[in-house]
Short mmCIF file of C-alpha atoms in Angstrom, two decimals:
data_model
loop_
_atom_site.label_atom_id
_atom_site.label_comp_id
_atom_site.label_asym_id
_atom_site.label_seq_id
_atom_site.Cartn_x
_atom_site.Cartn_y
_atom_site.Cartn_z
CA MET A 1 9.24 4.24 -9.37
CA TYR A 2 8.60 2.09 -6.30
CA SER A 3 7.94 -1.63 -6.20
CA GLU A 4 4.61 -2.97 -5.05
CA LYS A 5 6.33 -4.22 -1.82
CA VAL A 6 7.52 -0.64 -1.03
CA MET A 7 4.15 0.80 -1.69
CA ASP A 8 2.55 -1.72 0.41
CA HIS A 9 4.78 -1.07 3.36
CA PHE A 10 4.48 2.65 2.84
CA SER A 11 0.66 2.69 2.78
CA ASN A 12 0.29 0.13 5.59
CA PRO A 13 3.31 0.45 7.71
CA LYS A 14 3.83 -2.23 10.31
CA ASN A 15 4.96 -1.40 13.89
CA VAL A 16 4.48 2.33 13.89
CA GLY A 17 4.64 3.87 17.29
CA GLU A 18 6.58 4.02 20.49
CA ILE A 19 7.32 1.63 23.34
CA ALA A 20 7.01 3.36 26.72
CA ASP A 21 9.39 1.07 28.62
CA ALA A 22 11.70 0.28 25.81
CA SER A 23 14.77 -1.82 26.45
CA GLY A 24 16.70 0.13 23.77
CA VAL A 25 16.04 3.14 21.54
CA GLY A 26 18.05 4.19 18.55
CA GLU A 27 17.73 7.35 16.43
CA VAL A 28 19.61 8.05 13.19
CA GLY A 29 19.65 10.54 10.38
CA ASN A 30 18.91 14.22 10.61
CA ALA A 31 16.12 16.62 9.57
CA LYS A 32 18.34 18.50 7.21
CA CYS A 33 18.66 15.48 5.02
CA GLY A 34 15.01 14.86 5.26
CA ASP A 35 15.26 11.51 7.08
CA ILE A 36 15.11 10.56 10.74
CA MET A 37 14.45 7.02 11.92
CA LYS A 38 13.79 6.08 15.53
CA ILE A 39 13.50 2.43 16.58
CA TYR A 40 12.22 1.19 19.87
CA LEU A 41 13.10 -2.34 21.09
CA LYS A 42 11.50 -4.54 23.81
CA ILE A 43 14.04 -7.27 24.57
CA GLU A 44 13.39 -10.16 26.92
CA ASP A 45 15.84 -13.15 27.30
CA ASN A 46 17.91 -11.77 24.42
CA ILE A 47 14.96 -11.96 22.14
CA ILE A 48 13.31 -8.96 20.47
CA LYS A 49 9.80 -9.40 21.68
CA ASP A 50 8.45 -6.06 20.33
CA VAL A 51 9.65 -3.37 18.01
CA LYS A 52 8.11 0.00 16.97
CA PHE A 53 9.39 2.84 14.92
CA LYS A 54 8.84 6.40 14.10
CA THR A 55 10.15 7.99 10.87
CA PHE A 56 10.26 11.41 9.35
CA GLY A 57 11.11 10.89 5.66
CA CYS A 58 10.05 9.92 2.22
CA GLY A 59 8.02 6.88 1.05
CA ALA A 60 11.20 4.71 0.98
CA ALA A 61 12.20 5.79 4.41
CA ILE A 62 8.86 4.76 5.86
CA ALA A 63 8.87 1.47 3.93
CA THR A 64 12.43 0.42 4.95
CA SER A 65 11.57 1.26 8.61
CA SER A 66 8.48 -0.87 8.46
CA ILE A 67 10.14 -3.94 6.74
CA ALA A 68 13.25 -3.65 8.98
CA THR A 69 11.12 -3.88 12.09
CA GLU A 70 9.29 -6.89 10.70
CA MET A 71 12.57 -8.56 9.87
CA ILE A 72 13.99 -8.24 13.35
CA LYS A 73 10.83 -9.13 15.36
CA GLY A 74 11.23 -12.32 17.23
CA LYS A 75 14.82 -12.55 16.46
CA SER A 76 17.79 -12.81 18.87
CA VAL A 77 19.96 -9.63 19.41
CA GLU A 78 22.80 -11.30 17.49
CA GLU A 79 20.55 -12.18 14.56
CA ALA A 80 19.22 -8.56 14.47
CA LEU A 81 22.73 -7.23 14.33
CA GLU A 82 23.23 -9.30 11.11
CA LEU A 83 20.47 -7.37 9.34
CA THR A 84 22.07 -5.52 6.32
CA ASN A 85 20.74 -2.66 4.25
CA LYS A 86 21.11 -5.00 1.32
CA ALA A 87 18.73 -7.59 2.93
CA VAL A 88 16.22 -4.72 3.50
CA VAL A 89 16.40 -3.61 -0.10
CA ASP A 90 16.03 -7.27 -1.33
CA ALA A 91 13.07 -7.76 0.88
CA LEU A 92 11.53 -4.68 -0.65
CA ASP A 93 12.14 -5.96 -4.27
CA GLY A 94 14.57 -3.13 -4.74
CA LEU A 95 14.73 0.60 -4.26
CA PRO A 96 15.54 3.44 -6.72
CA PRO A 97 19.19 4.50 -6.55
CA ALA A 98 18.44 7.80 -4.82
CA LYS A 99 16.74 5.89 -2.07
CA ILE A 100 19.46 3.44 -1.13
CA HIS A 101 20.50 5.66 1.75
CA CYS A 102 17.08 5.01 3.41
CA SER A 103 18.09 1.30 3.71
CA VAL A 104 21.37 2.41 5.28
CA LEU A 105 19.46 4.34 7.89
CA ALA A 106 17.27 1.27 8.70
CA GLU A 107 20.33 -0.87 9.34
CA GLU A 108 21.87 1.90 11.36
CA ALA A 109 18.78 2.48 13.34
CA VAL A 110 18.38 -1.16 14.42
CA LYS A 111 22.07 -1.15 15.40
CA ALA A 112 21.70 2.07 17.39
CA ALA A 113 18.80 0.70 19.34
CA ILE A 114 20.70 -2.51 20.23
CA GLU A 115 23.72 -0.53 21.15
CA ASP A 116 21.59 1.48 23.47
CA TYR A 117 20.08 -1.73 24.96
CA MET A 118 23.48 -3.20 25.64
CA LYS A 119 24.76 -0.09 27.26
CA LYS A 120 21.68 -0.01 29.62
CA GLN A 121 22.33 -3.67 30.42
CA GLY A 122 25.93 -2.87 31.19
CA LYS A 123 26.83 -5.59 28.64
CA GLU A 124 29.91 -5.43 26.49
CA VAL A 125 28.80 -3.61 23.36
CA GLU A 126 29.10 -6.05 20.49
CA SER A 127 30.15 -4.80 17.05
CA THR A 128 27.43 -2.44 15.83
CA GLU A 129 29.49 -1.35 12.84
CA PHE A 130 27.59 -0.96 9.57
CA ILE A 131 28.04 -4.16 7.68
CA GLY A 132 25.79 -3.48 4.63
CA VAL A 133 26.56 -2.14 1.25
CA GLU A 134 27.70 1.55 1.25
CA PRO A 135 25.85 3.66 -1.24
CA ASN A 136 27.79 4.93 -4.23
CA GLU A 137 28.03 8.61 -5.18
CA GLU A 138 24.76 8.56 -7.13
CA GLU A 139 22.91 7.09 -4.07
CA CYS A 140 24.32 9.45 -1.62
CA CYS A 141 22.94 12.50 0.11
CA SER A 142 25.22 15.61 -0.21
CA LYS A 143 24.15 16.95 3.13
CA CYS A 144 25.04 13.86 5.27
CA GLU A 145 28.37 13.46 7.08
CA ARG A 146 28.38 9.87 5.99
CA LYS A 147 31.26 9.20 3.51
CA CYS A 148 30.09 7.70 0.40
CA HIS A 149 31.56 4.94 -1.84
CA MET B 1 -5.86 4.95 -6.74
CA ASP B 2 -9.34 5.93 -5.35
CA SER B 3 -11.43 5.53 -8.52
CA ARG B 4 -14.14 7.81 -7.43
CA LYS B 5 -11.88 10.84 -7.49
CA ALA B 6 -9.22 12.31 -9.82
CA VAL B 7 -8.15 15.80 -8.69
CA TYR B 8 -5.45 17.34 -10.81
CA MET B 9 -3.70 20.19 -9.03
CA ASP B 10 -0.40 20.26 -10.89
CA HIS B 11 -1.24 22.75 -13.55
CA ALA B 12 2.11 24.55 -13.06
CA ALA B 13 3.83 21.36 -14.10
CA THR B 14 1.73 20.98 -17.24
CA THR B 15 -1.88 21.37 -18.42
CA TYR B 16 -4.03 19.26 -20.71
CA THR B 17 -4.51 20.45 -24.24
CA LYS B 18 -7.93 22.10 -24.69
CA LYS B 19 -10.20 20.41 -27.22
CA GLU B 20 -10.63 23.58 -29.31
CA VAL B 21 -6.81 23.76 -29.44
CA LEU B 22 -6.47 20.19 -30.56
CA GLU B 23 -9.13 20.54 -33.17
CA GLU B 24 -7.27 23.44 -34.72
CA MET B 25 -3.99 21.50 -34.76
CA LEU B 26 -5.35 18.19 -36.29
CA PRO B 27 -5.68 19.22 -39.93
CA PHE B 28 -2.05 20.25 -40.00
CA PHE B 29 -0.82 16.71 -39.40
CA THR B 30 -2.80 15.13 -42.09
CA GLU B 31 -4.23 17.51 -44.67
CA SER B 32 -2.52 20.82 -44.51
CA PHE B 33 0.81 19.15 -43.82
CA GLY B 34 2.86 21.31 -46.24
CA ASN B 35 6.16 22.90 -45.32
CA PRO B 36 5.45 26.56 -44.64
CA SER B 37 8.66 27.36 -46.69
CA SER B 38 7.28 25.66 -49.79
CA ILE B 39 5.71 27.86 -52.53
CA HIS B 40 2.94 25.39 -53.54
CA LYS B 41 -0.60 25.42 -52.13
CA PHE B 42 0.32 22.92 -49.37
CA GLY B 43 3.10 25.14 -48.06
CA ARG B 44 1.23 28.39 -48.56
CA ASP B 45 -1.85 26.99 -46.53
CA ALA B 46 0.54 26.06 -43.66
CA ARG B 47 2.33 29.44 -43.88
CA LYS B 48 -0.99 31.32 -43.66
CA TYR B 49 -1.86 29.73 -40.39
CA VAL B 50 1.58 29.97 -38.85
CA ASP B 51 1.26 33.68 -39.68
CA THR B 52 -2.10 33.80 -37.85
CA ALA B 53 -0.68 31.97 -34.84
CA ARG B 54 2.24 34.57 -34.76
CA GLU B 55 -0.29 37.44 -34.86
CA ARG B 56 -2.31 35.78 -32.01
CA VAL B 57 0.81 35.57 -29.78
CA ALA B 58 1.82 39.07 -30.62
CA LYS B 59 -1.63 40.35 -29.75
CA ALA B 60 -1.67 38.58 -26.41
CA LEU B 61 1.60 40.20 -25.48
CA GLY B 62 1.10 43.67 -26.92
CA ALA B 63 3.92 42.93 -29.44
CA ASN B 64 4.30 43.08 -33.14
CA PRO B 65 4.07 39.76 -34.99
CA GLU B 66 7.71 40.19 -36.42
CA GLU B 67 8.89 40.20 -32.87
CA ILE B 68 7.68 36.71 -32.08
CA TYR B 69 10.02 33.66 -32.67
CA PHE B 70 8.76 30.11 -32.22
CA THR B 71 10.90 27.81 -30.26
CA ALA B 72 10.69 24.16 -28.96
CA GLY B 73 9.47 25.47 -25.56
CA GLY B 74 10.28 27.53 -22.64
CA THR B 75 13.66 26.11 -21.94
CA GLU B 76 14.94 26.81 -25.46
CA ALA B 77 13.53 30.34 -25.25
CA ASP B 78 15.29 31.01 -22.00
CA ASN B 79 18.60 29.59 -23.22
CA TRP B 80 18.41 31.60 -26.49
CA ALA B 81 17.52 34.83 -24.69
CA VAL B 82 20.24 34.65 -22.05
CA LYS B 83 23.04 33.06 -24.05
CA GLY B 84 22.10 34.94 -27.26
CA ALA B 85 22.11 38.37 -25.56
CA ALA B 86 25.30 37.63 -23.55
CA TYR B 87 27.33 36.73 -26.65
CA ALA B 88 25.80 39.52 -28.78
CA ASN B 89 26.77 42.11 -26.25
CA ARG B 90 30.16 40.70 -25.32
CA SER B 91 32.04 43.82 -26.63
CA LYS B 92 29.89 46.02 -24.29
CA GLY B 93 30.36 44.07 -21.14
CA ASN B 94 30.16 40.72 -19.49
CA HIS B 95 27.84 41.11 -16.47
CA ILE B 96 24.39 39.58 -16.11
CA ILE B 97 21.87 40.17 -13.37
CA THR B 98 19.37 37.50 -12.46
CA THR B 99 17.83 35.95 -9.28
CA LYS B 100 18.38 32.97 -7.05
CA ILE B 101 14.90 31.73 -7.73
CA GLU B 102 14.88 31.38 -11.47
CA HIS B 103 13.89 28.20 -13.23
CA HIS B 104 16.77 25.78 -13.91
CA ALA B 105 16.69 26.66 -17.57
CA LEU B 106 17.92 30.07 -16.70
CA ILE B 107 20.17 29.25 -13.70
CA HIS B 108 21.92 26.51 -15.52
CA ALA B 109 22.31 28.72 -18.66
CA CYS B 110 23.86 31.45 -16.54
CA GLU B 111 26.16 28.90 -14.73
CA TYR B 112 27.34 27.85 -18.27
CA LEU B 113 28.01 31.50 -19.16
CA GLU B 114 30.09 31.91 -15.90
CA LYS B 115 32.35 29.19 -17.20
CA GLU B 116 32.56 31.14 -20.49
CA GLY B 117 33.97 34.16 -18.64
CA PHE B 118 30.75 36.11 -17.92
CA GLN B 119 29.98 37.41 -14.40
CA VAL B 120 26.50 36.71 -13.04
CA THR B 121 24.86 38.30 -10.04
CA TYR B 122 22.22 36.03 -8.48
CA LEU B 123 20.00 38.50 -6.54
CA PRO B 124 18.48 37.30 -3.24
CA VAL B 125 14.81 37.49 -2.57
CA ASP B 126 12.83 38.30 0.59
CA GLU B 127 10.83 35.83 2.59
CA TYR B 128 7.96 36.12 0.06
CA GLY B 129 10.17 35.51 -2.82
CA LEU B 130 10.20 39.21 -4.00
CA VAL B 131 13.22 40.83 -5.56
CA SER B 132 13.95 44.29 -4.34
CA ILE B 133 14.21 46.97 -7.02
CA GLU B 134 16.93 48.63 -5.02
CA ASP B 135 19.00 45.46 -5.14
CA VAL B 136 18.55 45.41 -8.99
CA LYS B 137 19.63 49.10 -9.13
CA ASN B 138 22.66 48.45 -6.96
CA ALA B 139 23.74 45.40 -8.92
CA ILE B 140 24.10 47.28 -12.14
CA THR B 141 27.61 48.09 -13.21
CA ASP B 142 28.97 49.69 -16.44
CA LYS B 143 29.54 46.10 -17.63
CA THR B 144 25.95 44.93 -17.18
CA ILE B 145 24.55 43.75 -20.45
CA LEU B 146 21.42 41.84 -19.41
CA ILE B 147 18.88 41.71 -16.69
CA SER B 148 16.88 38.48 -16.65
CA ILE B 149 14.19 38.20 -13.94
CA MET B 150 11.24 35.76 -14.01
CA TYR B 151 7.74 37.18 -14.22
CA ALA B 152 6.33 34.72 -11.71
CA ASN B 153 7.92 31.91 -9.91
CA ASN B 154 6.91 28.39 -10.86
CA GLU B 155 7.14 27.01 -7.26
CA ILE B 156 5.82 29.68 -4.96
CA GLY B 157 3.94 31.71 -7.45
CA THR B 158 5.34 35.09 -6.37
CA ILE B 159 4.92 37.79 -9.08
CA GLN B 160 7.82 40.14 -9.41
CA PRO B 161 7.62 43.92 -9.92
CA ILE B 162 8.28 43.45 -13.70
CA SER B 163 7.09 46.98 -14.77
CA GLU B 164 9.48 48.72 -12.29
CA ILE B 165 12.39 46.49 -13.32
CA GLY B 166 11.58 47.06 -16.99
CA LYS B 167 11.50 50.93 -16.41
CA LEU B 168 14.77 50.74 -14.62
CA ALA B 169 16.46 48.65 -17.32
CA ARG B 170 15.13 50.94 -20.05
CA GLU B 171 16.42 54.04 -18.24
CA LYS B 172 19.90 52.40 -17.91
CA GLY B 173 19.88 51.08 -21.44
CA ILE B 174 20.23 47.44 -20.46
CA CYS B 175 18.45 44.63 -22.20
CA PHE B 176 15.67 43.11 -20.06
CA HIS B 177 14.46 39.49 -20.42
CA THR B 178 11.74 37.87 -18.37
CA ASP B 179 10.92 34.20 -18.18
CA ALA B 180 7.09 34.41 -18.16
CA VAL B 181 6.45 30.77 -18.70
CA GLN B 182 4.18 30.68 -15.64
CA ALA B 183 2.60 34.04 -16.09
CA VAL B 184 1.29 33.99 -19.70
CA GLY B 185 -2.32 33.16 -19.62
CA SER B 186 -2.60 33.80 -15.95
CA VAL B 187 -1.72 37.54 -15.64
CA LYS B 188 -2.12 40.49 -18.01
CA ILE B 189 1.12 41.17 -19.74
CA ASP B 190 2.05 44.16 -22.10
CA VAL B 191 5.60 44.10 -23.29
CA LYS B 192 5.49 47.66 -24.51
CA GLU B 193 4.00 49.16 -21.48
CA GLN B 194 6.14 47.06 -19.12
CA ASN B 195 9.46 47.87 -21.13
CA ILE B 196 10.25 44.17 -21.59
CA ASP B 197 12.81 43.47 -24.26
CA MET B 198 12.57 39.65 -24.39
CA LEU B 199 9.99 37.29 -22.99
CA SER B 200 9.89 33.50 -22.91
CA LEU B 201 6.70 31.46 -22.92
CA SER B 202 5.59 27.94 -23.25
CA ALA B 203 2.23 26.53 -24.70
CA HIS B 204 1.71 23.58 -22.43
CA LYS B 205 1.39 25.80 -19.35
CA PHE B 206 -1.77 27.43 -20.81
CA TYR B 207 -3.73 24.39 -22.32
CA GLY B 208 -1.59 24.19 -25.57
CA PRO B 209 0.55 21.34 -26.66
CA LYS B 210 3.97 20.39 -25.29
CA GLY B 211 7.07 21.04 -27.27
CA ILE B 212 6.28 24.48 -28.53
CA GLY B 213 7.06 27.90 -27.10
CA ALA B 214 8.14 31.27 -28.22
CA LEU B 215 10.55 34.01 -27.48
CA PHE B 216 9.47 37.69 -27.93
CA VAL B 217 12.42 39.82 -29.04
CA LYS B 218 11.86 43.50 -29.18
CA LYS B 219 12.82 44.99 -32.60
CA GLY B 220 16.41 46.16 -32.31
CA VAL B 221 17.55 43.80 -29.58
CA LYS B 222 20.82 42.23 -30.43
CA LEU B 223 20.70 38.50 -30.12
CA ILE B 224 23.23 35.83 -31.44
CA ASN B 225 21.43 32.98 -33.36
CA PHE B 226 21.20 29.70 -31.56
CA VAL B 227 20.01 27.11 -34.00
CA HIS B 228 21.79 27.38 -37.38
CA GLY B 229 20.30 26.06 -40.62
CA GLY B 230 17.55 27.29 -42.95
CA ALA B 231 16.05 30.65 -43.12
CA GLN B 232 13.01 29.98 -40.91
CA GLU B 233 11.89 32.52 -38.31
CA ARG B 234 13.34 35.34 -40.42
CA GLY B 235 16.79 33.68 -40.37
CA ARG B 236 17.06 33.69 -36.65
CA ARG B 237 15.82 30.23 -35.57
CA ALA B 238 16.38 27.51 -38.15
CA GLY B 239 14.39 24.31 -38.60
CA THR B 240 11.20 23.45 -40.31
CA GLU B 241 8.33 24.95 -38.34
CA ASN B 242 6.35 22.72 -35.95
CA THR B 243 3.24 23.72 -37.76
CA PRO B 244 0.67 21.93 -35.59
CA GLY B 245 2.38 23.01 -32.44
CA ILE B 246 2.56 26.65 -33.55
CA ILE B 247 -1.10 26.62 -34.44
CA GLY B 248 -1.95 25.11 -31.17
CA LEU B 249 0.13 27.70 -29.29
CA GLY B 250 -1.71 30.41 -31.18
CA LYS B 251 -5.13 29.08 -30.48
CA ALA B 252 -4.18 28.37 -26.75
CA ILE B 253 -2.90 31.82 -26.12
CA GLU B 254 -5.86 33.41 -27.74
CA LEU B 255 -8.22 31.39 -25.60
CA ALA B 256 -6.17 32.02 -22.34
CA THR B 257 -5.90 35.81 -22.86
CA ASP B 258 -9.48 36.50 -24.21
CA ASN B 259 -11.13 35.85 -20.96
CA LEU B 260 -8.18 36.05 -18.70
CA GLU B 261 -9.71 38.31 -15.98
CA GLU B 262 -12.79 36.21 -15.67
CA GLN B 263 -10.87 32.86 -15.57
CA SER B 264 -8.24 34.17 -13.25
CA LYS B 265 -10.78 35.53 -10.83
CA ARG B 266 -12.53 32.10 -10.61
CA ILE B 267 -9.22 30.35 -9.99
CA MET B 268 -8.10 32.88 -7.54
CA ASP B 269 -11.19 32.50 -5.50
CA LEU B 270 -10.77 28.62 -5.42
CA ARG B 271 -6.99 29.28 -4.51
CA ASP B 272 -7.88 31.63 -1.61
CA LYS B 273 -10.48 29.18 -0.34
CA LEU B 274 -7.81 26.40 -0.45
CA ILE B 275 -5.26 28.43 1.30
CA LYS B 276 -7.60 29.59 4.00
CA GLY B 277 -8.90 26.13 4.61
CA VAL B 278 -5.47 24.54 4.82
CA MET B 279 -4.08 27.30 7.13
CA ASP B 280 -7.17 26.98 9.38
CA LYS B 281 -7.21 23.17 9.58
CA ILE B 282 -3.67 22.22 9.74
CA PRO B 283 -1.32 23.57 12.48
CA TYR B 284 2.40 24.02 12.12
CA THR B 285 1.88 25.08 8.49
CA ARG B 286 3.47 27.93 6.51
CA LEU B 287 2.25 29.51 3.29
CA ASN B 288 5.14 29.89 0.97
CA GLY B 289 5.17 32.81 -1.42
CA HIS B 290 3.49 36.19 -1.34
CA PRO B 291 -0.02 36.36 0.17
CA VAL B 292 -1.27 38.69 -2.53
CA LYS B 293 1.33 39.15 -5.30
CA ARG B 294 1.05 35.48 -6.47
CA LEU B 295 -0.24 33.58 -9.48
CA PRO B 296 -4.05 32.93 -9.44
CA GLY B 297 -3.62 29.19 -9.36
CA ASN B 298 -0.60 28.77 -7.03
CA ALA B 299 -0.72 27.46 -3.42
CA ASN B 300 2.45 26.34 -1.70
CA PHE B 301 2.62 25.12 1.84
CA SER B 302 5.31 23.77 4.18
CA PHE B 303 4.06 21.25 6.71
CA GLN B 304 6.39 20.95 9.57
CA TYR B 305 7.66 17.55 10.78
CA ILE B 306 6.69 15.59 7.66
CA GLU B 307 8.38 15.02 4.32
CA GLY B 308 6.95 16.09 0.97
CA GLU B 309 7.31 12.88 -1.06
CA ALA B 310 5.48 10.82 1.63
CA LEU B 311 2.80 13.45 1.37
CA LEU B 312 2.60 13.32 -2.43
CA LEU B 313 2.35 9.49 -2.44
CA ASN B 314 -0.54 9.61 0.01
CA LEU B 315 -2.36 12.30 -1.86
CA ASP B 316 -1.87 10.27 -5.11
CA MET B 317 -3.54 7.26 -3.45
CA LYS B 318 -6.58 9.46 -2.80
CA GLY B 319 -6.49 10.66 -6.40
CA ILE B 320 -4.98 14.19 -5.80
CA ALA B 321 -2.03 15.20 -7.98
CA GLY B 322 0.29 17.84 -6.55
CA SER B 323 4.11 18.45 -6.41
CA SER B 324 6.72 19.18 -3.81
CA GLY B 325 10.05 20.87 -3.54
CA SER B 326 11.33 18.12 -1.32
CA ALA B 327 14.69 16.65 -2.12
CA CYS B 328 13.21 13.24 -2.48
CA THR B 329 10.98 14.36 -5.34
CA SER B 330 13.75 16.17 -7.21
CA GLY B 331 16.10 13.14 -7.53
CA SER B 332 18.84 15.41 -6.42
CA LEU B 333 18.61 14.91 -2.64
CA ASP B 334 18.67 18.59 -2.13
CA PRO B 335 15.43 20.55 -1.42
CA SER B 336 14.34 23.17 -3.87
CA HIS B 337 16.59 26.19 -4.45
CA VAL B 338 13.66 28.46 -4.42
CA LEU B 339 12.48 27.36 -0.91
CA LEU B 340 16.01 27.76 0.41
CA ALA B 341 16.23 31.23 -1.13
CA ILE B 342 13.21 32.36 0.70
CA GLY B 343 14.96 31.38 3.97
CA LEU B 344 13.39 28.10 4.73
CA PRO B 345 15.58 25.69 6.78
CA HIS B 346 16.25 22.31 4.87
CA GLU B 347 13.78 20.36 7.17
CA ILE B 348 10.86 22.77 6.42
CA ALA B 349 11.69 22.88 2.69
CA HIS B 350 11.51 19.07 2.72
CA GLY B 351 7.89 19.23 3.87
CA SER B 352 6.60 21.35 1.06
CA LEU B 353 3.57 20.86 -1.13
CA ARG B 354 2.50 22.77 -4.19
CA LEU B 355 -1.06 22.66 -5.40
CA SER B 356 -1.49 24.54 -8.59
CA LEU B 357 -5.04 25.15 -9.88
CA GLY B 358 -6.40 25.36 -13.29
CA THR B 359 -9.57 25.51 -15.42
CA VAL B 360 -10.61 21.94 -14.52
CA ASN B 361 -10.73 22.55 -10.76
CA THR B 362 -14.07 23.16 -8.93
CA GLU B 363 -15.24 24.00 -5.42
CA GLU B 364 -15.86 20.28 -4.80
CA ASP B 365 -12.19 19.67 -5.56
CA ILE B 366 -11.18 22.10 -2.99
CA ASP B 367 -13.59 20.63 -0.34
CA TYR B 368 -12.22 17.14 -1.09
CA VAL B 369 -8.60 18.23 -0.66
CA LEU B 370 -9.60 20.01 2.57
CA GLU B 371 -11.17 16.81 3.81
CA VAL B 372 -8.32 14.54 2.77
CA LEU B 373 -5.14 16.59 3.28
CA PRO B 374 -5.45 17.31 7.08
CA GLU B 375 -5.92 13.61 7.69
CA ILE B 376 -2.81 12.53 5.65
CA VAL B 377 -0.70 15.37 7.31
CA GLU B 378 -1.79 14.07 10.78
CA LYS B 379 -1.12 10.39 9.82
CA LEU B 380 2.39 11.33 8.67
CA ARG B 381 2.92 13.40 11.82
CA GLN B 382 1.88 10.67 14.07
CA MET B 383 4.65 8.60 12.42
CA SER B 384 7.25 11.35 12.77
CA PRO B 385 9.75 11.47 15.65
CA LEU B 386 9.97 15.23 15.16
CA TYR B 387 6.34 15.73 15.97
CA GLU B 388 6.44 13.67 19.09
CA LYS B 389 9.15 16.14 20.39
CA ILE B 390 6.89 19.21 20.09
CA LYS B 391 3.74 17.70 21.47
CA GLY B 392 4.92 18.99 24.92
CA GLY B 393 3.47 22.39 24.10
CA ASN B 394 5.85 24.37 21.94
CA THR B 395 3.68 25.58 19.13
CA ASN B 396 5.99 28.03 17.53
CA VAL B 397 6.44 27.51 13.87
#
């Protein structure tokens, strides 16, 4: 059901934890759906120096959190905002259709954390709109408020 | 997977086929392969053993052999019972009573019947998954033609007051069906004593082969035929008999019911040790289902702040096979209807784990699970943003 990459990130997730003096924190999802992702960023000179996550969710939710944090570590804020859910899925060698929404959460969690950082900095909030691929009906959670397809 | 350990605790999903069962089945593939409807020796031999299997099933249920009809499994038996009785009694009424926690085979059959103009009452259950006999009584109208309530629940293991429901149905003259797929081979059943009119069972839940089940239909119960064709099963269920399957079912039910009390006691003791150990060792845990009125092999927990699929994957990596009512394991993105019916909020239903024990399980298996499971739950909780919020001291579950 899951690729080796997913199982690898699920069994040995990278960057699990919290950052006490985080520059920005983003939390998305809800417990009713069964997925919550929380991402902590430490940003210095516009560069993501450190990133940690905490996730309540299935194997795919944990794996997407892990790989997304890996993908933005060391990147500039602008580069991190370009991370799409599709890139996360591709980096994991794919996800089952019912799990695509986990990749959406990963992109949204990164963006939410950056938005929080910008607000704290008093900076103009850049576009943190979701830019990935929206899940279709089959890939969508019936409990979420997110509009599908 | 950890090669040192393989602990199968998903017997409610399916069981292996016992060697003695398989050995009885094998000759019917290769030597005694005749069609039971044929008059030659090959056919007569097969017929003889199909008849023996029918007698064994009847004996296990306290029924007569001519009241046993073989089907392709529990799902077919449930569909036949509910749709067959509904259509056969359409002139008498259009109302069916069932529960919110039935297997999908039954719920989806009922939903189909609703589209066909039948009215279905889905009774609620209490926090333990029990149906109230008062609710059944109050739901009955002069249009009620069928009551279908499962013997024991496949997810949480709760055993319903079947004898009382049977008595009530008999007094009111309403046909009573029970889906006993999880109960047969685990609890003592007597269709006569318990006033059961129809009962579904499936061989692969009690160490028989997959693809074979049976429906008990009490003599005189009106039922529309479902599968049309030849005159097999006394003209009520067409199709050449699955001879090896039927013979396997017969042997399996005989083995399961012959030493039922002894076997159930052993498994129940293991279950209770498992439940006690889990509840003692893991905080923020809820036992789902009834503490006493539950299947001998069923243990079902909800672990707060974590999600079931992540739990199953971790257990699997340690060689432990279980199941979950979490949305992520159902493929439907909604958690189990049974867990929601007993009042669990979505987020707690997502964190459920069912461990169902069977003949292969030992004390060592329980010890191993009790060693591994708390570590996995803690690991996932350490990863969970929900857990971090409660660490301030709120320990209410």
